[in-house]
XYZ file of C-alpha atoms in Angstrom:
181
model
C -32.097 -18.383 57.888
C -34.543 -18.778 60.726
C -32.687 -16.307 62.957
C -33.244 -13.590 60.345
C -36.964 -14.343 60.254
C -37.152 -14.251 64.055
C -35.257 -10.942 64.083
C -37.635 -9.498 61.476
C -40.696 -10.648 63.429
C -39.287 -9.164 66.626
C -38.457 -5.856 64.936
C -41.936 -5.507 63.445
C -43.578 -6.436 66.762
C -41.583 -3.721 68.545
C -41.514 -1.028 65.868
C -44.485 -1.425 63.538
C -43.436 1.356 61.151
C -40.041 -0.256 60.422
C -39.098 -1.507 56.985
C -37.142 -4.662 56.321
C -35.273 -4.687 53.035
C -33.896 -8.033 51.872
C -31.173 -7.701 49.226
C -29.290 -10.511 47.503
C -25.576 -9.991 46.793
C -24.811 -6.272 46.607
C -22.225 -4.933 44.186
C -20.981 -1.627 42.860
C -18.442 1.090 43.593
C -17.150 1.136 47.172
C -17.947 -2.550 47.669
C -15.129 -3.731 49.891
C -16.326 -7.344 49.853
C -13.996 -9.611 47.866
C -16.467 -10.836 45.233
C -16.208 -9.022 41.914
C -12.898 -7.622 43.182
C -11.565 -11.191 43.383
C -12.526 -11.893 39.778
C -11.146 -8.528 38.633
C -7.852 -9.309 40.388
C -7.659 -12.711 38.690
C -8.413 -11.062 35.333
C -5.792 -8.343 35.823
C -3.207 -11.010 36.632
C -4.310 -13.124 33.630
C -4.936 -16.036 35.975
C -6.821 -19.169 35.093
C -10.118 -18.972 36.941
C -11.043 -21.938 39.132
C -14.795 -22.416 38.836
C -16.803 -24.613 41.201
C -18.327 -27.540 39.335
C -19.746 -26.506 35.948
C -20.406 -22.866 36.852
C -24.178 -23.252 36.679
C -24.732 -21.918 40.223
C -27.299 -19.112 39.897
C -26.506 -15.789 41.557
C -28.747 -12.785 42.127
C -27.284 -9.311 42.498
C -28.389 -5.764 43.232
C -26.492 -2.600 42.401
C -25.819 -0.475 45.482
C -27.152 2.760 43.941
C -30.403 0.959 43.124
C -30.628 -0.060 46.784
C -30.248 3.603 47.759
C -32.971 4.572 45.262
C -35.428 1.997 46.588
C -34.815 3.115 50.182
C -35.536 6.701 49.155
C -38.747 5.642 47.371
C -39.910 3.587 50.364
C -39.408 6.535 52.706
C -40.997 9.096 50.366
C -44.046 6.976 49.496
C -44.560 5.483 52.957
C -44.985 2.065 51.332
C -47.588 -0.182 52.975
C -45.638 -3.436 52.679
C -42.949 -3.385 55.358
C -40.931 -6.384 54.145
C -39.500 -5.881 50.666
C -37.196 -8.138 48.682
C -34.901 -6.237 46.343
C -32.572 -7.378 43.577
C -32.097 -7.767 39.870
C -35.042 -9.593 38.390
C -32.822 -12.052 36.536
C -30.232 -14.339 38.051
C -26.953 -15.099 36.295
C -24.850 -18.249 36.381
C -21.532 -18.053 38.186
C -19.854 -18.862 34.864
C -21.557 -16.005 33.008
C -20.814 -13.620 35.878
C -17.102 -14.497 35.777
C -17.118 -14.156 31.970
C -18.659 -10.682 32.313
C -16.049 -9.613 34.884
C -13.142 -10.802 32.727
C -14.612 -9.115 29.655
C -14.997 -5.806 31.499
C -11.390 -6.118 32.709
C -10.306 -6.741 29.107
C -8.671 -10.061 29.893
C -9.045 -13.411 28.105
C -10.659 -16.054 30.296
C -9.328 -19.535 30.890
C -11.390 -21.709 33.231
C -10.658 -24.874 35.145
C -13.633 -26.520 36.748
C -13.134 -27.756 40.297
C -15.126 -30.931 40.693
C -13.267 -32.348 43.682
C -14.929 -32.364 47.061
C -13.364 -29.044 48.089
C -15.301 -26.456 50.089
C -15.877 -23.784 47.453
C -15.774 -20.888 49.927
C -12.049 -21.619 50.258
C -11.472 -20.435 46.683
C -14.707 -18.818 45.455
C -16.643 -15.857 46.895
C -20.081 -17.519 47.103
C -21.551 -20.424 49.030
C -22.842 -23.442 47.136
C -26.513 -22.581 47.306
C -28.971 -20.729 45.153
C -31.896 -18.559 46.028
C -33.962 -16.156 44.008
C -35.841 -13.367 45.710
C -39.273 -12.395 44.430
C -38.724 -8.705 43.657
C -42.214 -7.916 42.333
C -42.904 -5.249 44.993
C -39.584 -3.554 44.234
C -40.362 -3.742 40.500
C -43.587 -1.777 41.079
C -41.703 0.895 43.029
C -38.534 0.951 40.908
C -39.297 -0.485 37.458
C -35.830 0.111 35.995
C -32.582 -0.941 37.626
C -29.006 -0.735 36.388
C -27.933 -3.602 34.139
C -25.383 -5.999 35.561
C -22.999 -5.219 32.702
C -23.120 -1.469 33.372
C -22.889 -1.961 37.128
C -19.883 -4.265 36.823
C -18.173 -1.715 34.561
C -18.646 0.954 37.242
C -17.411 -1.510 39.869
C -14.284 -2.192 37.849
C -13.523 1.519 37.408
C -13.768 1.967 41.168
C -11.747 -1.186 41.873
C -8.836 -0.092 39.666
C -8.388 3.034 41.806
C -9.222 1.513 45.196
C -7.773 -1.995 45.390
C -6.451 -1.329 48.879
C -9.976 -0.632 50.149
C -11.118 -4.200 49.470
C -11.082 -6.752 52.305
C -9.243 -9.522 50.514
C -9.636 -13.207 51.290
C -6.934 -15.791 50.722
C -8.628 -17.327 47.672
C -5.636 -16.968 45.354
C -3.213 -18.368 47.921
C -5.541 -21.304 48.565
C -5.897 -21.998 44.849
C -2.140 -21.904 44.322
C -1.442 -24.160 47.319
C -4.324 -26.615 47.280
C -5.895 -26.743 43.823
C -3.461 -25.643 41.124
C -0.538 -27.643 42.500
C-alpha cells in the first residue's frame, strides 16, 4: 500500500545505492507460511477443499531460489534500476493452483465453492484481491525461472518432512465449525 511506497521513497532518499525488490507470494522449500502447506495438508487428509467463490482469483508466485538468484545477479551486475518487481511471469487461478497442489500430493480433489459472505482469510490463505507485477526488468536479468509445477513438487517434498516447521493457521478448524457444518 501507500506505506510501502513511502518507506521505499524514504529508503532511496537516505541510501541511494539500496535496492528494493518487490516479490509477489513466495513459495518453495522452507516456506513456513501456511499457504501451499495448507493445501498439501488438506490433500493428505483427503479433505474437500473449500474454494472462495468460483476459484478465478488470480495469484502470482515466485520460487524462493529464484529470488536468491535475482538478488545475486543484482549485486553482481550493479543493476541501474533500484526498484525491481520479481515473480513468475504468468499468474494462476486459485482453482488451478489448488488442483496443482492436490495433484502433486497424489490426492483426488473435491471442491465446494464458498459463495456466502464469509471473510475468505478465515479459511483460505490469500486475501480477495488480485495484482500482477510487471516483471520485465527481472526477465531481462533472469530469463528462466522455475516452473510452478516443479517448484510446488519441491515444496511438497520439503513439507512432508517438515510439517512441524510450518506456522499453521486455524483454517481447517474454521471450515469444520463455520462452513462445513
